[in-house]
Coordinates of C-alpha atoms in Angstrom, one line a residue:
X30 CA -48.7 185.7 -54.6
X31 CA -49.0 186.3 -58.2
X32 CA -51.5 189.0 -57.4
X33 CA -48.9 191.3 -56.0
X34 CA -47.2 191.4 -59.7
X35 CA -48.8 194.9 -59.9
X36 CA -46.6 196.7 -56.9
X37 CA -43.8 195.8 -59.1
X38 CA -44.7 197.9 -62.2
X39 CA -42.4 200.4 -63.4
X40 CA -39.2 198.9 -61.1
X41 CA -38.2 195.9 -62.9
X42 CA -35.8 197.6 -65.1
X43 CA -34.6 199.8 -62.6
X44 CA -31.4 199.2 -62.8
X45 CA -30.7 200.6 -66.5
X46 CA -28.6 203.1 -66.7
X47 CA -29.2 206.4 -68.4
X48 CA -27.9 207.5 -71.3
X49 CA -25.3 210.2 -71.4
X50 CA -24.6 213.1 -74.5
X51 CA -21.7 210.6 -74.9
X52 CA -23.7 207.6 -75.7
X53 CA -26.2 206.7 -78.2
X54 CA -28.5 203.5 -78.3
X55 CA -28.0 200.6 -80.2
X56 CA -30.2 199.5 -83.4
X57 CA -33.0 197.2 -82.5
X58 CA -32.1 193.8 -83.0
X59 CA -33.7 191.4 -85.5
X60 CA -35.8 189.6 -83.2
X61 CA -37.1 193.1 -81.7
X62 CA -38.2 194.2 -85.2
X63 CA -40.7 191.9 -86.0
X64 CA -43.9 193.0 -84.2
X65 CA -46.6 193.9 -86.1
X66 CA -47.1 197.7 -87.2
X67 CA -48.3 199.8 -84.1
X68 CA -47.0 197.3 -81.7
X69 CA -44.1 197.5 -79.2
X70 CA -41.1 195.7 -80.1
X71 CA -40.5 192.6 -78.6
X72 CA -37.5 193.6 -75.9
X73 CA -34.0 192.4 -76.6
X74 CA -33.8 190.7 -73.5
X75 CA -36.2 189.6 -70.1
X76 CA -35.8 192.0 -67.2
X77 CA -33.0 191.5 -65.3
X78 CA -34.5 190.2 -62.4
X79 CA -36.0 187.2 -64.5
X80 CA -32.6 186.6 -66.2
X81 CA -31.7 186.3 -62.4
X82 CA -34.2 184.3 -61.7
X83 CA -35.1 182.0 -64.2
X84 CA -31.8 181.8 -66.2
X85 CA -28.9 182.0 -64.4
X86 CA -26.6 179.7 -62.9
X87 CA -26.9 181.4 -59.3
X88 CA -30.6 181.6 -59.3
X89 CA -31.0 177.8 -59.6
X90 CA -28.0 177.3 -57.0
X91 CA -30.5 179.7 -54.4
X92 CA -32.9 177.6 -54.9
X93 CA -31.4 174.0 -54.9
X94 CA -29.2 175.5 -51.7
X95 CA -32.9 175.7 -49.8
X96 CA -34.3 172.6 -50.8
X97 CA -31.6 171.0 -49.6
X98 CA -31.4 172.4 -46.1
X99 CA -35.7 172.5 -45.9
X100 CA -35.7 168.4 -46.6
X101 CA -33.0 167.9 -44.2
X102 CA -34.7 170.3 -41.6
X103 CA -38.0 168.8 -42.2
X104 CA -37.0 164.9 -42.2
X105 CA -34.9 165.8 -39.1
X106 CA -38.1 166.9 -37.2
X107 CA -40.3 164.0 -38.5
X108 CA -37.9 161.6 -37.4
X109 CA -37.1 163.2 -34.0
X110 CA -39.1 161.4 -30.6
X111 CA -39.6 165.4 -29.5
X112 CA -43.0 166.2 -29.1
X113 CA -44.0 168.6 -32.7
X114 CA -45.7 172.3 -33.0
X115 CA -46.7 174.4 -34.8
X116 CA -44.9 176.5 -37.6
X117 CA -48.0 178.5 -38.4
X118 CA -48.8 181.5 -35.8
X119 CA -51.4 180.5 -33.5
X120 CA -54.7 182.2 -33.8
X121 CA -54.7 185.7 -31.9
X122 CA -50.5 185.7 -32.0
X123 CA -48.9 188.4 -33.7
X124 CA -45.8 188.3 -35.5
X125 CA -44.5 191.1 -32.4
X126 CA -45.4 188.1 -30.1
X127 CA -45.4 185.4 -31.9
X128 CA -47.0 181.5 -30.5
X129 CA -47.1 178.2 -31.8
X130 CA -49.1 175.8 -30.7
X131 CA -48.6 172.5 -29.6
X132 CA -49.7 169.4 -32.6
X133 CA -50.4 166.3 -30.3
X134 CA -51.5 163.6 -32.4
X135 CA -51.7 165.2 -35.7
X136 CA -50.0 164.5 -38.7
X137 CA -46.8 166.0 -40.4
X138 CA -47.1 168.2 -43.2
X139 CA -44.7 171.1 -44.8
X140 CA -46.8 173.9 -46.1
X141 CA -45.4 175.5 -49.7
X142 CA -46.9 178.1 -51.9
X143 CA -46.7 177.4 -55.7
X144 CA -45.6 180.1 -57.8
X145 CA -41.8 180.8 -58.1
X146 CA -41.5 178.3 -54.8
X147 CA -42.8 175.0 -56.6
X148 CA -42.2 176.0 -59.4
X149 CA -41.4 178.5 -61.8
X150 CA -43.8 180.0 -64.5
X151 CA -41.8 180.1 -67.5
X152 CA -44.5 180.2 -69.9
X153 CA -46.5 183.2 -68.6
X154 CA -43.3 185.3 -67.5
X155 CA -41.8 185.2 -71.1
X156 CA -45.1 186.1 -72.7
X157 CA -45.7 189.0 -69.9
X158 CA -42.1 190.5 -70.8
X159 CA -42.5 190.3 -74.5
X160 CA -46.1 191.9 -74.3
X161 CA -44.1 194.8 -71.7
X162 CA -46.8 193.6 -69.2
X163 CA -45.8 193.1 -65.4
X164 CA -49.2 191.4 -64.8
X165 CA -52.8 191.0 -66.1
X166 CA -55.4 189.3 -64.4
X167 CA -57.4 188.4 -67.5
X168 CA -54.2 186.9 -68.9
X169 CA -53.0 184.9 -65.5
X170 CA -56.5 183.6 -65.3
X171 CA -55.8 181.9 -69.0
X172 CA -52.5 180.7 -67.5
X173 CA -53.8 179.3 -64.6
X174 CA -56.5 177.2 -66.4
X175 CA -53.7 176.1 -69.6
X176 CA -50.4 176.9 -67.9
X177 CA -49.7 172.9 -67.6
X178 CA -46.2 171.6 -69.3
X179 CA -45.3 175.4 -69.7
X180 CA -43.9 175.6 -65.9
X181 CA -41.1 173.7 -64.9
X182 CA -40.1 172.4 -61.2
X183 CA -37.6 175.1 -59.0
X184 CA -34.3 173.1 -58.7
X185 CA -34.2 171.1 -55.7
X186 CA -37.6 170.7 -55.5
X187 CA -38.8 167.4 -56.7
X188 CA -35.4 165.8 -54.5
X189 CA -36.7 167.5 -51.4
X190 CA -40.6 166.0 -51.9
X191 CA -39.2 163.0 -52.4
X192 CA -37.3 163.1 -49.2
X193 CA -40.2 164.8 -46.4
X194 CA -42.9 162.2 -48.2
X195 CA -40.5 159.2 -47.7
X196 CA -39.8 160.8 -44.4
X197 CA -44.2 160.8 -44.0
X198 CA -44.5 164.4 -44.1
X199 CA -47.5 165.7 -46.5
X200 CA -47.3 168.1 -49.0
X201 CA -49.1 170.8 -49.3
X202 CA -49.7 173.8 -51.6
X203 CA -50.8 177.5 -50.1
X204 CA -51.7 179.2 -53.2
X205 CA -53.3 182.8 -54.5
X206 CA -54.1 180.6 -57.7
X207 CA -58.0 180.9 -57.7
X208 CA -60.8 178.1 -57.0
X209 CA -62.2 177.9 -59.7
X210 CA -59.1 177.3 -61.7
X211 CA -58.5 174.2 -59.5
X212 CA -58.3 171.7 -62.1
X213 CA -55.4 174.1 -64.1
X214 CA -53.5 173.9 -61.3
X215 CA -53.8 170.3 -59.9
X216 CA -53.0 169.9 -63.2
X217 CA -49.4 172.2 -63.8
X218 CA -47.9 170.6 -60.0
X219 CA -48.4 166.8 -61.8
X220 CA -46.9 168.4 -65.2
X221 CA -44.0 169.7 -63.1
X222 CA -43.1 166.2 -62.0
X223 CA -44.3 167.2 -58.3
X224 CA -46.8 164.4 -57.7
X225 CA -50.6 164.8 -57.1
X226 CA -52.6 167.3 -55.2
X227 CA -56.3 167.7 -54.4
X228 CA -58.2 170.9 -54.1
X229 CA -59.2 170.7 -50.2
X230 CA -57.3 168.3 -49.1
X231 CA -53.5 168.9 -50.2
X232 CA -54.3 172.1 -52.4
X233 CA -55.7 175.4 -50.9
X234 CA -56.7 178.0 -53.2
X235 CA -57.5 182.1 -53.2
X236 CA -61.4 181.6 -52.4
X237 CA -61.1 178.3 -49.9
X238 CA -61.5 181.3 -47.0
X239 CA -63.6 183.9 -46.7
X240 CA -60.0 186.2 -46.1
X241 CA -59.0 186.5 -50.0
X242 CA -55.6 186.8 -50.7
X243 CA -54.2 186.6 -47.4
X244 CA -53.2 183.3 -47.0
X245 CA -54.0 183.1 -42.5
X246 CA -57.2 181.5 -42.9
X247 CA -56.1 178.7 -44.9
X248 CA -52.6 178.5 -42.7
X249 CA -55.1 178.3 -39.9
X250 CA -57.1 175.6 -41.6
X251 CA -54.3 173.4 -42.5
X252 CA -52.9 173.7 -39.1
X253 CA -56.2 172.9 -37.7
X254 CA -56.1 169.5 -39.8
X255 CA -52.0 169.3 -39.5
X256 CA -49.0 169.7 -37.7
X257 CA -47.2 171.8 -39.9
X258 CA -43.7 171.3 -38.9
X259 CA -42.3 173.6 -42.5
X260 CA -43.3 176.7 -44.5
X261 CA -41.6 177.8 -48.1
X262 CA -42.4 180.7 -49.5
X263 CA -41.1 183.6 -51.8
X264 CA -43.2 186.7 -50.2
X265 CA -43.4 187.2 -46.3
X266 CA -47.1 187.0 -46.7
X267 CA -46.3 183.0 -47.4
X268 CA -45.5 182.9 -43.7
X269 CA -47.8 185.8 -42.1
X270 CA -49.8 188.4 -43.4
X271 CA -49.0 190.8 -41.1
X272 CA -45.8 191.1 -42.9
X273 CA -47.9 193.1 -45.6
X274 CA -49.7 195.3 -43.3
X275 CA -50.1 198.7 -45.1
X276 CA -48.6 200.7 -42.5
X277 CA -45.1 199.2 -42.4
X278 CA -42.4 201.1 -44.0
X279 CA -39.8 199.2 -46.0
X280 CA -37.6 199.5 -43.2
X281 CA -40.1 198.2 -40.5
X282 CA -40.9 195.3 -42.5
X283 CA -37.6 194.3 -42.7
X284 CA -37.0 194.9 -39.2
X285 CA -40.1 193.4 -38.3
X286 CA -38.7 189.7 -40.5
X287 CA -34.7 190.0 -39.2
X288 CA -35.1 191.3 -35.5
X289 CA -35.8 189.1 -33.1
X290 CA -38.4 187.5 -32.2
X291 CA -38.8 186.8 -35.9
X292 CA -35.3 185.9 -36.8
X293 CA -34.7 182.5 -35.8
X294 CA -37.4 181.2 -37.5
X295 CA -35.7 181.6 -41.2
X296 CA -33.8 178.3 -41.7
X297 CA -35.7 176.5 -38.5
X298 CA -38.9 175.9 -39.9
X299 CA -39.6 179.3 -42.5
X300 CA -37.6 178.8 -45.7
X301 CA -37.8 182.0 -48.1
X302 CA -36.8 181.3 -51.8
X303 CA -35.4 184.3 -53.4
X304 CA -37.7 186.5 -56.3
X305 CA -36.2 189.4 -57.7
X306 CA -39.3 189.6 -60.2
X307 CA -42.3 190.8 -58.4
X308 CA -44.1 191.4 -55.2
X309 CA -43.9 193.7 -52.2
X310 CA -40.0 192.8 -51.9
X311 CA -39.6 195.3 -54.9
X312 CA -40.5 198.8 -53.8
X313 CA -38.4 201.5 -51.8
X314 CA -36.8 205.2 -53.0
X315 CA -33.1 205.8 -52.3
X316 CA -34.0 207.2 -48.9
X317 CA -35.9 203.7 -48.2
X318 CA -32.9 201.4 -49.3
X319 CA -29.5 203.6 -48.7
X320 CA -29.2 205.3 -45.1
X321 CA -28.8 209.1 -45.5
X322 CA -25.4 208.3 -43.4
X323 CA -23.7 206.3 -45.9
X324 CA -24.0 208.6 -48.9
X325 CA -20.3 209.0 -50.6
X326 CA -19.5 210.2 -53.9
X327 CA -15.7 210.0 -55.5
X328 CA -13.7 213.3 -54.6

């Protein structure tokens, strides 16, 4: 997930406005004048979408909202005498015609990926703002082997493992974090107050399958262990690659994840917490986001 930080360069502060002949910027501010000579200033402020995100009051309500509704969802499933399937498309289904398959015996698990869904990566997204970085791979790599006690639980989260592991659903974590930063990472969930997980067996990492950073071949492998009755996720490619298919136009994808058959998945087994920060979400002209019908401008 983190590896899609790139597709986001240049948008994040796309919505500051321009100056005008009538208005002039402001002095830097203390803080933004004590970089080293022939270094950038340290910004003012984060990007907007991590003030969003990381500091505001409704960013923490979004994500307490779905926690709340995914442990209710999930211990309501577990509990139930209905026989279970399948929340992970089955192999040769497409997201145009979707199936799930049938679990028989297997056990419950809810499937999660870790970054800004688990939890959120305070430490690396402040130093990436203040170094005017959207993403470097030498520099997540660092974070994913260190990172532990600088990231912090989502709200809702800890509440809602609590409640699916009570209820005896596993846990388990989806991730683009790499292999061979296991340890790191094993080690920033139990930091976060999420519990323990094992690479392999509760933990699946970018390298587990041969498939990279699509995440199918691990969703298939879980499933082929579990009965996944729950996904989280903050990117559609938590759910189903296909969703990033290069061919899809921003309004196809979103077509493709609100028309049916799609639809009435979100909230009934798929649970998408909100990013504003990075990944394929935040890309689009004015032609892409604003029908061509519904331009207006005051008389």
């Amino acid at each position: 997930m983190m590896r899609s930080l790139g597709l986001a360069a240049g948008l994040l502060l796309a919505g500051c406005a321009a100056t005008t002949a009538q208005t002039f910027p402001k002095p830097p501010s203390a803080d933004a004048m004590v970089s080293q000579a022939g270094e950038r200033p340290v910004p003012a402020s984060p990007p907007a979408g991590q003030q969003w995100l990381y500091g505001s009051a409704e960013g923490a309500v979004a994500s307490a909202q779905v926690y709340r509704s995914l442990a209710a969802y999930v211990r309501a499933i577990a509990i139930s005498a209905a026989p279970h399937r399948q929340v992970v498309l089955a192999e040769g289904s497409t997201l145009a015609a979707p199936r799930f398959d049938d679990c028989g015996d297997k056990p419950l698990a809810a499937v999660f990926d870790a970054d800004e869904t688990l939890i959120w990566n305070l430490g690396a997204m402040r130093y990436f703002a203040e170094q005017h970085k959207d993403f470097d791979p030498a520099t997540w790599d660092r974070w994913e082997k260190t990172g532990a006690g600088k990231a912090v639980a989502m709200p809702g989260v800890t509440d809602a493992i609590a409640v699916m592991r009570s209820a005896g659903v596993t846990v388990i974590v989806n991730t683009n974090r790499t292999a061979a930063n296991a340890k790191g990472s094993e080690d920033t969930l139990r930091a976060a107050g999420l519990g323990e997980f094992k690479h392999g067996e509760t933990l699946f990492l970018m390298g587990d399958t041969p498939d990279g950073a699509s995440k199918d071949g691990r969703r298939a492998l879980i499933a082929s262990r579990y009965c996944v009755i729950a996904m989280g996720g903050d990117q559609l490619g938590d759910f189903a690659q296909g969703f990033n298919a290069r061919e899809l136009s921003v309004a196809d994808r979103k077509m493709l994840a609100t028309g049916e058959p799609i639809a009435g998945l979100w909230g009934r087994g798929w649970f998408l917490l909100p990013n504003p920060v990075y990944g394929p979400s935040i890309r689009g002209g004015f032609d892409d986001i604003f029908p061509s019908d519904k331009q207006w401008e005051p008389n």
